[in-house]
Coordinates of C-alpha atoms and ligand atoms in Angstrom, one line a residue:
M1 CA 9.9 2.6 -0.7
R2 CA 13.7 2.7 -1.0
I3 CA 15.1 3.8 2.0
T4 CA 19.0 4.9 2.1
V5 CA 19.8 4.7 6.3
A6 CA 23.3 6.9 6.8
S7 CA 25.9 5.1 7.6
E8 CA 26.6 5.9 11.3
V9 CA 22.5 4.9 11.9
Q10 CA 23.3 1.8 10.7
K11 CA 25.7 1.0 12.8
A12 CA 23.8 2.2 15.7
L13 CA 21.0 0.3 14.5
A14 CA 22.4 -2.6 13.9
A15 CA 24.2 -2.4 17.9
H16 CA 20.0 -1.9 19.5
G17 CA 22.1 1.6 20.0
P18 CA 19.8 4.8 21.1
V19 CA 18.6 6.5 17.5
V20 CA 16.2 9.7 17.9
A21 CA 14.4 10.7 14.3
L22 CA 13.9 14.2 13.7
E23 CA 11.3 15.4 11.0
S24 CA 12.0 17.6 8.6
T25 CA 9.3 19.8 7.3
V26 CA 9.6 21.9 10.5
I27 CA 13.5 23.1 8.6
A28 CA 12.1 23.4 5.6
H29 CA 8.1 25.5 5.9
G30 CA 8.3 25.5 9.8
L31 CA 11.3 28.0 11.1
P32 CA 12.6 30.8 9.1
R33 CA 15.9 31.0 7.4
P34 CA 18.7 31.2 8.8
R35 CA 17.5 29.9 12.2
N36 CA 15.9 26.9 10.4
L37 CA 19.4 25.3 9.5
E38 CA 21.2 26.1 12.8
T39 CA 18.1 24.6 14.7
A40 CA 18.4 21.8 12.4
H41 CA 22.1 21.4 13.3
A42 CA 21.4 22.0 17.0
L43 CA 19.0 19.7 17.4
E44 CA 21.4 17.3 16.4
A45 CA 23.7 18.5 18.6
D46 CA 22.2 18.2 21.7
I47 CA 20.7 14.6 21.0
R48 CA 24.3 13.6 20.5
A49 CA 25.5 14.9 23.6
L50 CA 23.5 12.4 25.0
G51 CA 25.7 9.4 23.5
V52 CA 22.6 9.2 21.0
T53 CA 22.4 8.9 17.0
P54 CA 20.3 11.5 15.6
A55 CA 18.8 10.8 12.1
T56 CA 16.8 13.6 10.3
I57 CA 14.7 12.2 8.0
A58 CA 13.4 13.5 4.2
L59 CA 12.9 12.8 1.0
H60 CA 16.1 12.8 -1.7
D61 CA 16.0 11.4 -5.3
G62 CA 13.8 9.2 -5.3
H63 CA 14.8 7.7 -1.8
A64 CA 13.6 8.1 1.7
I65 CA 16.8 9.2 4.1
V66 CA 17.4 8.2 7.6
G67 CA 20.2 10.6 8.6
A68 CA 20.1 13.7 6.2
G69 CA 23.7 14.7 5.9
D70 CA 24.6 18.3 6.0
V71 CA 24.3 19.2 2.4
L72 CA 20.9 17.7 2.5
L73 CA 20.2 19.9 5.6
E74 CA 21.4 22.9 4.2
R75 CA 19.5 22.4 0.8
L76 CA 16.5 21.8 2.9
A77 CA 16.7 24.7 4.8
S78 CA 17.7 27.2 1.9
E79 CA 16.5 25.9 -1.6
D80 CA 12.7 27.5 -2.8
G81 CA 10.1 24.6 -3.5
V82 CA 11.2 21.7 -0.9
A83 CA 8.0 19.7 -0.7
K84 CA 6.1 19.6 2.3
A85 CA 5.6 15.5 2.1
S86 CA 2.7 14.3 4.7
L87 CA 1.6 10.5 4.2
R88 CA -0.9 11.7 0.3
D89 CA 2.7 13.3 -1.2
L90 CA 5.4 10.1 -0.2
G91 CA 4.4 8.1 -3.3
P92 CA 4.5 11.2 -6.0
V93 CA 7.5 13.3 -4.5
L94 CA 9.4 9.8 -4.4
A95 CA 8.3 8.9 -7.8
A96 CA 9.1 12.7 -8.7
R97 CA 12.4 12.1 -7.3
T98 CA 12.3 15.9 -6.2
L99 CA 13.4 17.2 -2.5
G100 CA 11.0 16.4 0.1
A101 CA 10.5 17.3 3.6
T102 CA 8.6 15.0 5.8
T103 CA 6.2 16.2 8.2
V104 CA 5.3 14.5 11.9
A105 CA 2.9 11.4 9.6
A106 CA 5.4 10.9 6.9
T107 CA 8.5 10.6 8.8
V108 CA 6.7 8.3 11.9
D109 CA 6.1 6.1 8.8
I110 CA 9.5 6.1 7.4
A111 CA 11.0 5.8 10.8
A112 CA 8.9 2.8 11.6
R113 CA 10.3 1.2 8.7
A114 CA 13.6 1.6 9.5
G115 CA 12.9 0.7 12.6
V116 CA 13.8 3.9 14.9
Q117 CA 11.5 3.9 17.6
V118 CA 11.8 7.5 18.9
V119 CA 10.9 10.7 16.4
A120 CA 11.1 14.6 17.9
T121 CA 9.2 17.3 16.5
G122 CA 7.8 20.9 18.2
G123 CA 4.5 20.0 18.4
I124 CA 2.4 17.6 16.4
G125 CA -0.5 18.7 13.5
G126 CA -3.6 17.5 14.8
V127 CA -7.3 18.4 14.4
H128 CA -7.6 22.5 13.1
R129 CA -9.8 24.6 14.4
G130 CA -13.0 25.3 12.5
F131 CA -12.9 21.2 11.9
E132 CA -16.8 21.4 11.1
R133 CA -16.1 23.4 8.1
S134 CA -12.4 22.4 6.9
L135 CA -12.5 18.9 7.9
D136 CA -8.8 19.7 8.6
E137 CA -7.0 16.8 10.9
S138 CA -3.7 16.4 10.1
A139 CA -2.2 12.9 9.1
D140 CA 0.0 13.0 11.7
L141 CA -2.5 11.3 13.9
E142 CA -3.5 8.7 12.3
A143 CA 0.1 7.8 11.5
I144 CA 1.4 7.8 14.9
A145 CA -1.7 5.7 16.1
H146 CA -0.6 3.0 13.0
N147 CA 3.2 2.6 13.3
P148 CA 5.3 1.7 16.2
V149 CA 7.0 4.9 17.2
C150 CA 7.0 7.0 20.3
V151 CA 6.5 10.8 19.0
V152 CA 7.9 13.9 21.3
S153 CA 6.4 16.6 21.4
A154 CA 5.8 20.1 23.1
G155 CA 2.0 18.9 22.4
A156 CA 0.2 19.9 19.2
K157 CA -0.1 23.1 18.0
L158 CA -1.4 26.1 19.8
V159 CA -3.0 26.9 16.2
L160 CA -5.3 24.0 16.7
D161 CA -8.0 23.1 18.7
L162 CA -6.4 21.0 21.5
A163 CA -9.2 19.9 22.7
L164 CA -10.8 17.7 19.6
T165 CA -7.1 16.5 18.8
L166 CA -7.2 14.8 22.8
E167 CA -10.3 13.2 21.3
R168 CA -9.2 12.2 18.2
L169 CA -6.0 10.6 20.2
E170 CA -8.3 9.0 22.4
T171 CA -10.3 7.1 19.4
L172 CA -7.2 6.3 17.5
G173 CA -6.0 4.6 20.6
V174 CA -2.7 6.9 20.9
P175 CA -2.1 7.5 24.8
V176 CA -0.6 10.9 25.5
V177 CA 1.9 10.5 28.0
G178 CA 2.2 13.8 30.1
Y179 CA 6.0 14.5 30.8
G180 CA 6.4 15.5 34.1
T181 CA 2.7 17.1 33.5
D182 CA -1.0 16.1 34.1
E183 CA -1.9 18.7 31.4
F184 CA -2.1 18.5 27.7
P185 CA 1.0 20.8 27.0
A186 CA -0.1 23.8 24.1
F187 CA 3.2 24.2 22.6
Y188 CA 4.0 28.1 23.5
V189 CA 2.4 27.6 26.8
R190 CA 3.0 24.9 29.3
S191 CA -0.7 24.3 30.0
S192 CA -4.0 23.7 28.2
G193 CA -6.3 23.2 31.0
L194 CA -7.0 20.2 29.2
P195 CA -6.1 16.8 31.6
L196 CA -4.3 13.7 30.5
A197 CA -5.3 10.1 31.8
H198 CA -1.6 9.1 31.7
R199 CA 1.4 10.6 33.4
V200 CA 5.4 9.9 33.9
N201 CA 8.1 12.0 35.2
D202 CA 11.0 10.2 33.6
A203 CA 12.3 9.0 30.7
L204 CA 12.5 5.8 32.6
G205 CA 8.5 5.7 33.3
A206 CA 7.9 6.5 29.2
A207 CA 10.0 3.8 28.2
R208 CA 8.8 1.5 30.5
I209 CA 4.8 2.6 28.3
A210 CA 6.4 2.8 25.1
K211 CA 7.7 -1.2 25.4
E212 CA 4.1 -2.0 26.2
Q213 CA 2.9 0.5 23.2
L214 CA 5.0 -0.1 20.5
A215 CA 4.9 -3.9 20.9
R216 CA 1.4 -3.3 20.0
G217 CA 2.2 -2.2 16.5
A218 CA 0.7 0.8 17.6
G219 CA 2.2 4.3 18.3
M220 CA 2.5 7.1 21.1
L221 CA 2.8 10.6 22.1
V222 CA 4.9 11.8 24.8
A223 CA 3.6 15.1 25.7
V224 CA 6.8 17.9 27.4
P225 CA 5.8 21.3 28.6
I226 CA 8.1 24.0 26.9
P227 CA 10.6 25.0 29.3
A228 CA 9.0 27.6 31.9
A229 CA 12.1 30.7 30.9
A230 CA 11.0 29.8 27.5
S231 CA 7.1 29.9 27.3
L232 CA 5.0 32.8 26.2
D233 CA 1.4 34.7 27.8
H234 CA -1.5 32.3 27.2
D235 CA -3.5 35.5 27.0
E236 CA -1.2 37.2 24.8
I237 CA -0.8 34.2 22.4
E238 CA -3.7 33.3 21.9
D239 CA -5.4 36.7 20.4
E240 CA -2.1 36.3 18.1
V241 CA -3.6 32.6 17.5
M242 CA -6.6 34.2 16.5
R243 CA -5.8 36.6 14.6
A244 CA -3.5 34.6 12.8
I245 CA -6.3 32.6 11.9
G246 CA -8.4 35.2 10.8
A247 CA -5.8 36.5 8.3
A248 CA -5.8 32.8 6.8
E249 CA -9.3 32.7 6.2
R250 CA -9.5 35.8 4.8
A251 CA -6.1 35.2 2.5
G252 CA -7.9 31.6 1.7
V253 CA -4.9 30.0 2.7
R254 CA -6.1 26.3 3.9
G255 CA -4.9 22.7 3.6
A256 CA -1.1 21.7 3.4
E257 CA 0.0 25.8 3.5
L258 CA -2.1 26.6 6.6
T259 CA 0.5 25.7 9.2
P260 CA 3.7 26.8 7.8
Y261 CA 1.2 30.2 7.3
L262 CA 0.6 30.6 10.8
L263 CA 3.6 29.9 12.4
R264 CA 4.8 32.6 10.0
A265 CA 2.3 34.6 11.3
L266 CA 2.6 34.2 14.8
G267 CA 6.3 34.9 14.6
E268 CA 6.2 38.1 13.4
A269 CA 3.2 39.2 15.6
T270 CA 5.6 38.2 18.7
G271 CA 8.8 40.3 17.1
G272 CA 10.6 36.6 17.3
R273 CA 9.2 35.7 20.5
A274 CA 6.7 32.9 19.4
L275 CA 10.1 31.6 16.9
E276 CA 12.2 31.7 20.1
A277 CA 10.0 29.9 22.1
N278 CA 9.7 27.3 19.1
V279 CA 13.5 26.6 18.9
A280 CA 13.3 26.3 22.8
L281 CA 10.6 23.5 23.2
L282 CA 12.3 21.3 20.0
R283 CA 15.5 21.6 21.8
A284 CA 13.8 20.5 25.2
N285 CA 12.0 17.8 23.3
A286 CA 15.2 16.6 21.1
R287 CA 16.6 15.6 24.5
V288 CA 13.8 14.2 26.3
A289 CA 14.0 11.8 23.0
A290 CA 17.5 10.9 23.0
Q291 CA 16.9 10.1 27.3
L292 CA 13.8 8.0 25.9
A293 CA 16.0 6.2 23.3
L294 CA 18.3 5.6 25.8
A295 CA 16.4 4.3 28.5
L296 CA 14.5 2.1 25.5
C297 CA 17.8 0.6 25.0
A298 CA 18.8 -0.4 28.7
Ligands
LIG26 N1 5.9 21.3 14.7 C1 6.4 22.6 14.4 N2 6.8 22.8 13.6 C2 6.5 22.8 12.5 C3 5.8 21.4 12.6 C4 5.9 20.6 13.7 O1 7.1 23.3 15.6 O2 6.7 23.3 11.4 C5 4.9 20.6 11.1 C6 5.0 19.4 11.2 O3 6.4 18.6 10.2 C7 3.7 18.4 11.3 C8 3.3 19.5 9.8 O4 3.8 17.1 10.9 O5 3.9 20.8 10.6 C9 1.6 19.6 10.7 O6 1.1 20.0 9.3 P1 -0.1 19.6 8.7 O7 -1.0 20.7 9.8 O8 -0.5 20.6 7.6 O9 -0.6 17.9 8.8
LIG27 MN1 -3.8 19.9 7.2

């Protein structure tokens, strides 16, 4: 794989300075325009404000890009037909030299190769509800298990089966560390009722675990609850999730299109409140990721 690392990111890595990688599927497929580009810039600004170098990852012209510049970010946010590149798509999209947005799975794979230890996202993919019929489990889980990268997220997306997602992470040997919480966060909602085996209260605690885990050549998940002021009402959003899943089934939406479809449906059904919550948790996670990157360098 040809990896092009932006000079700013190269410098930070060479100096063993703090770097946070960001995925780009959330920009191209997870958020509507123009909020997607604004959010991409806001996440990078939040990370920079803490003295950390952001590195948005994407695929362009046959290269994996670590540190997309403004022109590439703008293209990812505004062009139609940007590929959603998960692990299985990396080879094909690189060979076709087309523009690709990387999922958490592909981002983690590329970050590990480039030597970036921390990745921030909104919510990881996981085991979908109705898995027994669809066998739909995101490649995110295996990718985190097999790469020495610490992913910071608000748990897994609420549209998933969170209990099954936690079970799979346990089987795969991925520690899920609650950040100031004993429960697995539920993306738009602070708690899922699902207890976590491990908890830390600050970035230093997360960094101590990450050092051990990454040295094993394996990844981990730091699970950060959405800020209380931005969280949604559990029962209300759960109703909308059920409605969105029903609509997706009737429309025959599955595979890679399912997650973007559900996120869009929830944004529309809540009059944009799900979107605002998504942006708020993305920004909170970027900040925790930056603090973790700093603690890993200290
Ligand atoms: N989190 C968000 N919005 C998103 C995603 C995560 O807040 O759009 C994306 C991530 O890129 C994640 C992907 O890797 O959804 C999971 O897709 P799938 O379930 O098809 O693997
Ligand atoms: Mn899937």
